[in-house]
C-alpha positions as a Markdown table, in Angstrom:
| # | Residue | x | y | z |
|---|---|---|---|---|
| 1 | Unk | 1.9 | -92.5 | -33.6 |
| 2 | Unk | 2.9 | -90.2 | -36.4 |
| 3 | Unk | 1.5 | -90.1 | -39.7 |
| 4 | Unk | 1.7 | -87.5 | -42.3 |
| 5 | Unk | -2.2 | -86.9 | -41.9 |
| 6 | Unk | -1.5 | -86.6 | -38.0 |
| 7 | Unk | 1.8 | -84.1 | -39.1 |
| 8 | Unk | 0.2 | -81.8 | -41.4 |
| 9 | Unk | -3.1 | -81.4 | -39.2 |
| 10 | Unk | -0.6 | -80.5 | -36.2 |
| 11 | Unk | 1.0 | -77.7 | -38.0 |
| 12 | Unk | -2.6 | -76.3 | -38.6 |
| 13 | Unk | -3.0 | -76.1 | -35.3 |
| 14 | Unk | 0.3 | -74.9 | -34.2 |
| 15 | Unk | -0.8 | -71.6 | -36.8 |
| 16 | Unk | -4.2 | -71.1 | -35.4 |
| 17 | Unk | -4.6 | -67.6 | -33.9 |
| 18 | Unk | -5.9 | -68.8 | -30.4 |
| 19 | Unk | -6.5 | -65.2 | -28.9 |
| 20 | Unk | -9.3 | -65.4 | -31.4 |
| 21 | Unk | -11.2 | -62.9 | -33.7 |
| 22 | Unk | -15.0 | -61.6 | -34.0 |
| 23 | Unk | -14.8 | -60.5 | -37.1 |
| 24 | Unk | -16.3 | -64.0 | -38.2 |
| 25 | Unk | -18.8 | -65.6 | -35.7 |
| 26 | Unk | -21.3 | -66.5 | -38.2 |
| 27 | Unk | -19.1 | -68.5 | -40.4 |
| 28 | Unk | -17.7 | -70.1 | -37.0 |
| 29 | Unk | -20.8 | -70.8 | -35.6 |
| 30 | Unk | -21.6 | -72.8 | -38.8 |
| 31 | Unk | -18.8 | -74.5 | -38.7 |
| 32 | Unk | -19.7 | -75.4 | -34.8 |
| 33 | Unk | -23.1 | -77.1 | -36.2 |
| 34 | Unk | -21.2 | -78.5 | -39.1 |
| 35 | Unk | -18.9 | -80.6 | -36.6 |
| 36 | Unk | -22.2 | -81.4 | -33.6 |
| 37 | Unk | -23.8 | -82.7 | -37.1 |
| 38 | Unk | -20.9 | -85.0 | -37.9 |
| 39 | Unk | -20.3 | -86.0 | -34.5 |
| 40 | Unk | -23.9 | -87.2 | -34.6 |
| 41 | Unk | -23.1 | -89.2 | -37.7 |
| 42 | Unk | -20.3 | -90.7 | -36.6 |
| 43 | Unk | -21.3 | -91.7 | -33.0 |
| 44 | Unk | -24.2 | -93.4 | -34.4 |
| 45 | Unk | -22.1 | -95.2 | -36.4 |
| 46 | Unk | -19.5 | -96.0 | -34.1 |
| 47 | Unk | -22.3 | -96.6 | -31.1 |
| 48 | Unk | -20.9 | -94.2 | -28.6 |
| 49 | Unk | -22.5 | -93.3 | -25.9 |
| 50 | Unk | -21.7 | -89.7 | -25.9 |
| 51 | Unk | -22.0 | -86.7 | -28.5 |
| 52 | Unk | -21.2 | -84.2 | -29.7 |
| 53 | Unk | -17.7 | -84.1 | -27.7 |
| 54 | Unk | -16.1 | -87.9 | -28.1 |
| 55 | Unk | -12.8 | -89.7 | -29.0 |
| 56 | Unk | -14.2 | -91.1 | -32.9 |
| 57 | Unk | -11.3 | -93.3 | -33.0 |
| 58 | Unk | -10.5 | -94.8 | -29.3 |
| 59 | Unk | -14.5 | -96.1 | -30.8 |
| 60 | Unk | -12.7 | -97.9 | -33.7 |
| 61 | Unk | -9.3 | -98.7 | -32.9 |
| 62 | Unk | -7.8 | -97.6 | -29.4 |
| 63 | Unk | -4.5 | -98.1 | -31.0 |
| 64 | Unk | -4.8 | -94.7 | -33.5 |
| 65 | Unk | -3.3 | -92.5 | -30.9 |
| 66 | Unk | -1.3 | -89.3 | -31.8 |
| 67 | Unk | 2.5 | -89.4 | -30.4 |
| 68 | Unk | 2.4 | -87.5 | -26.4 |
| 69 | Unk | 5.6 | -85.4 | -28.4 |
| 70 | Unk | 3.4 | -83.9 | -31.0 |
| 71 | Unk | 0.5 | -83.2 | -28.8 |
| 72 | Unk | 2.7 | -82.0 | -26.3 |
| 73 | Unk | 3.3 | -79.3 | -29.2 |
| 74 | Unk | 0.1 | -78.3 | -30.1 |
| 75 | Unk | -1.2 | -78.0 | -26.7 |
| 76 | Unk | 2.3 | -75.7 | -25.7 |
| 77 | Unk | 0.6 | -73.2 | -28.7 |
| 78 | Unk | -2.8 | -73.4 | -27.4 |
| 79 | Unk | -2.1 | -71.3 | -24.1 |
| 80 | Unk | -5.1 | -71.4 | -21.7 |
| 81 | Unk | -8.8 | -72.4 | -22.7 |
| 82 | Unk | -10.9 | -75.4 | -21.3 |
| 83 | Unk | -10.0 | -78.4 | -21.1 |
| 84 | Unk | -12.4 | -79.7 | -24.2 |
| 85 | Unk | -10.6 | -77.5 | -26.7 |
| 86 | Unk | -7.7 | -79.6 | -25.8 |
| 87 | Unk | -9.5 | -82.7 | -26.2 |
| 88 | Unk | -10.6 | -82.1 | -29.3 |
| 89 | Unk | -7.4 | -81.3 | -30.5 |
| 90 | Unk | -6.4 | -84.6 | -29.2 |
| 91 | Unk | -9.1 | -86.3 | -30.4 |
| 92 | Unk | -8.6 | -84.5 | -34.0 |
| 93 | Unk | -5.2 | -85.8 | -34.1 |
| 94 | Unk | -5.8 | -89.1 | -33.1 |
| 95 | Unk | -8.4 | -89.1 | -36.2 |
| 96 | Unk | -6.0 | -88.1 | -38.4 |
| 97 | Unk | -3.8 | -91.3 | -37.1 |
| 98 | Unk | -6.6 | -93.0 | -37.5 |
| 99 | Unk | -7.6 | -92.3 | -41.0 |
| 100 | Unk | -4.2 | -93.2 | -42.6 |
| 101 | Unk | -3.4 | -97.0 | -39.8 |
| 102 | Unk | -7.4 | -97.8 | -41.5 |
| 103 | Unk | -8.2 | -98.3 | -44.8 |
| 104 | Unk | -11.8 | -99.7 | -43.8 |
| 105 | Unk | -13.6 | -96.8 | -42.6 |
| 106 | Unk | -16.8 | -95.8 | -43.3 |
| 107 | Unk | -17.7 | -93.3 | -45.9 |
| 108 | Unk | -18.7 | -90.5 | -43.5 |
| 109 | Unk | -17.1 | -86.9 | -43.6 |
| 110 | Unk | -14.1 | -86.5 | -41.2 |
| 111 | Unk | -16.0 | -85.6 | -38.1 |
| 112 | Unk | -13.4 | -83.1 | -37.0 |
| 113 | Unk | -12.6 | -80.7 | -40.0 |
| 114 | Unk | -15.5 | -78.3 | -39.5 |
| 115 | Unk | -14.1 | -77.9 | -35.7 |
| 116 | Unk | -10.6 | -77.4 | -37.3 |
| 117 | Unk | -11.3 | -74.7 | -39.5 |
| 118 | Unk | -13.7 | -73.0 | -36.7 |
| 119 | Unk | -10.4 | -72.9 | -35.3 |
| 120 | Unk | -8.5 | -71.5 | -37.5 |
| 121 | Unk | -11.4 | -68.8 | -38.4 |
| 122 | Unk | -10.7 | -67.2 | -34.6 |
| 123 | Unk | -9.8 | -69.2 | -32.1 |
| 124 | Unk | -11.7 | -72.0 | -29.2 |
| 125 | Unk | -14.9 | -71.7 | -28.1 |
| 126 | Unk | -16.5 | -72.3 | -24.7 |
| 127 | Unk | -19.2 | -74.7 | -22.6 |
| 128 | Unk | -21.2 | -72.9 | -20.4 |
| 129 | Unk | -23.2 | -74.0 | -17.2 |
| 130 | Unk | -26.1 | -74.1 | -19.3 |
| 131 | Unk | -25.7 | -76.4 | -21.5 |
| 132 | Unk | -24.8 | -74.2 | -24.5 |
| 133 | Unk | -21.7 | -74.2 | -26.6 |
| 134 | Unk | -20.2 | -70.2 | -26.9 |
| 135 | Unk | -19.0 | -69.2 | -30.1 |
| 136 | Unk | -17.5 | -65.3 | -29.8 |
| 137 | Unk | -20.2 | -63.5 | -28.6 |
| 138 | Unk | -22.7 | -66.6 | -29.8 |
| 139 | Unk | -24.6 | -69.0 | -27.7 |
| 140 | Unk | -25.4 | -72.3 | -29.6 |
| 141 | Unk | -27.8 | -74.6 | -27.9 |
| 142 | Unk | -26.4 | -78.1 | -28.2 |
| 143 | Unk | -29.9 | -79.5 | -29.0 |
| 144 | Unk | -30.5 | -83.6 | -29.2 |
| 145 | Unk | -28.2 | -85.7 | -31.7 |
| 146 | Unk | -31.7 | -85.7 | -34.0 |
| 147 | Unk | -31.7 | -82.3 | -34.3 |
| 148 | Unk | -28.3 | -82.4 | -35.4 |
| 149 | Unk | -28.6 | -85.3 | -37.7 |
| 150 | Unk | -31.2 | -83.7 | -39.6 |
| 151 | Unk | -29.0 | -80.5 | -40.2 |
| 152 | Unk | -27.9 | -79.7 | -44.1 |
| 153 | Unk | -24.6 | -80.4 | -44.6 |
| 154 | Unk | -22.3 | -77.0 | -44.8 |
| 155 | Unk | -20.4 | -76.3 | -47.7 |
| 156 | Unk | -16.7 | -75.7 | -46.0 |
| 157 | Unk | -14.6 | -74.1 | -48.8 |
| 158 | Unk | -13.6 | -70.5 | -48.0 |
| 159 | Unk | -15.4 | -68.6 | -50.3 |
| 160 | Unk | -19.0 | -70.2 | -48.7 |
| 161 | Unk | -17.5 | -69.5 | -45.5 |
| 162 | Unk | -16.9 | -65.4 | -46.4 |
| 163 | Unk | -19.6 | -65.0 | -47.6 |
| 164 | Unk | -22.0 | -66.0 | -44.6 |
| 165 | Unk | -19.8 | -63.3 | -43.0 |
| 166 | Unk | -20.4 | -61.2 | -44.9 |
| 167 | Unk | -24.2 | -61.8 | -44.6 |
């Protein structure tokens, strides 16, 4: 499908600077918890049996699924980097389809912003063989959906975002 959420969320993709950046890990990394913290929120909600990497919408209506055309797109822009980045995208997109087909959805944060703007902040990030989640030069245990649920929501505007940078 194509909506105007699913549109405008592809074209920030299309302008994220995949090669990525350093010059703001901590803010990224932040982001990274922000989005494992959601994820937890929303897969109790929508009682999947996976986290912190999942399809939120194939849980609530298999229907909200992004056109192949437009992901065809993004991914062209994305160059290589593992296969979950590319999910995620997906996934993102098919949220965004999701979020204008459904009226009824429940009150949570959209599980996939935080992992957006990581994004566009510098680029993917990386799973390694030890169960961690790599940010730049940052190794983020994934931890138990508790752990994450438990987590103080971030503040994402831009300014909160410098300034842990700049920490």
């Amino acid at each position: 499908m194509r909506t105007a959420s699913a549109l405008t969320l592809a074209e920030r993709l299309e302008r994220v600077d995949w090669d990525g950046s350093f010059d703001r890990t901590r803010s990224r990394v932040a982001l990274m918890r922000e989005f494992m913290r959601r994820s937890a929120h929303w897969a109790v909600e929508t009682r999947a049996g996976e986290w912190p990497f999942f399809d939120v919408a194939a849980h609530i209506d298999p229907a909200a699924r992004i056109d192949a055309e437009i992901l065809e797109v993004v991914a062209g822009k994305i160059g290589l980097q593992q296969p979950v980045v590319l999910e995620t995208i997906e996934w993102a997109l098919n949220f965004a389809v999701l979020s204008d087909i459904r009226a009824d959805l429940v009150d949570l944060p959209s599980p996939f912003e935080p992992l957006v703007q990581m994004y566009e902040r510098g680029g993917a990030f990386s799973l390694d063989g030890s169960g961690h989640i790599e940010v730049d030069t940052a190794a983020i245990p994934k931890g138990g959906m508790a752990q994450a649920l438990e987590r103080v929501p971030l503040d994402l505007d831009e300014e909160s975002l410098d300034a842990l940078d700049e920490e």
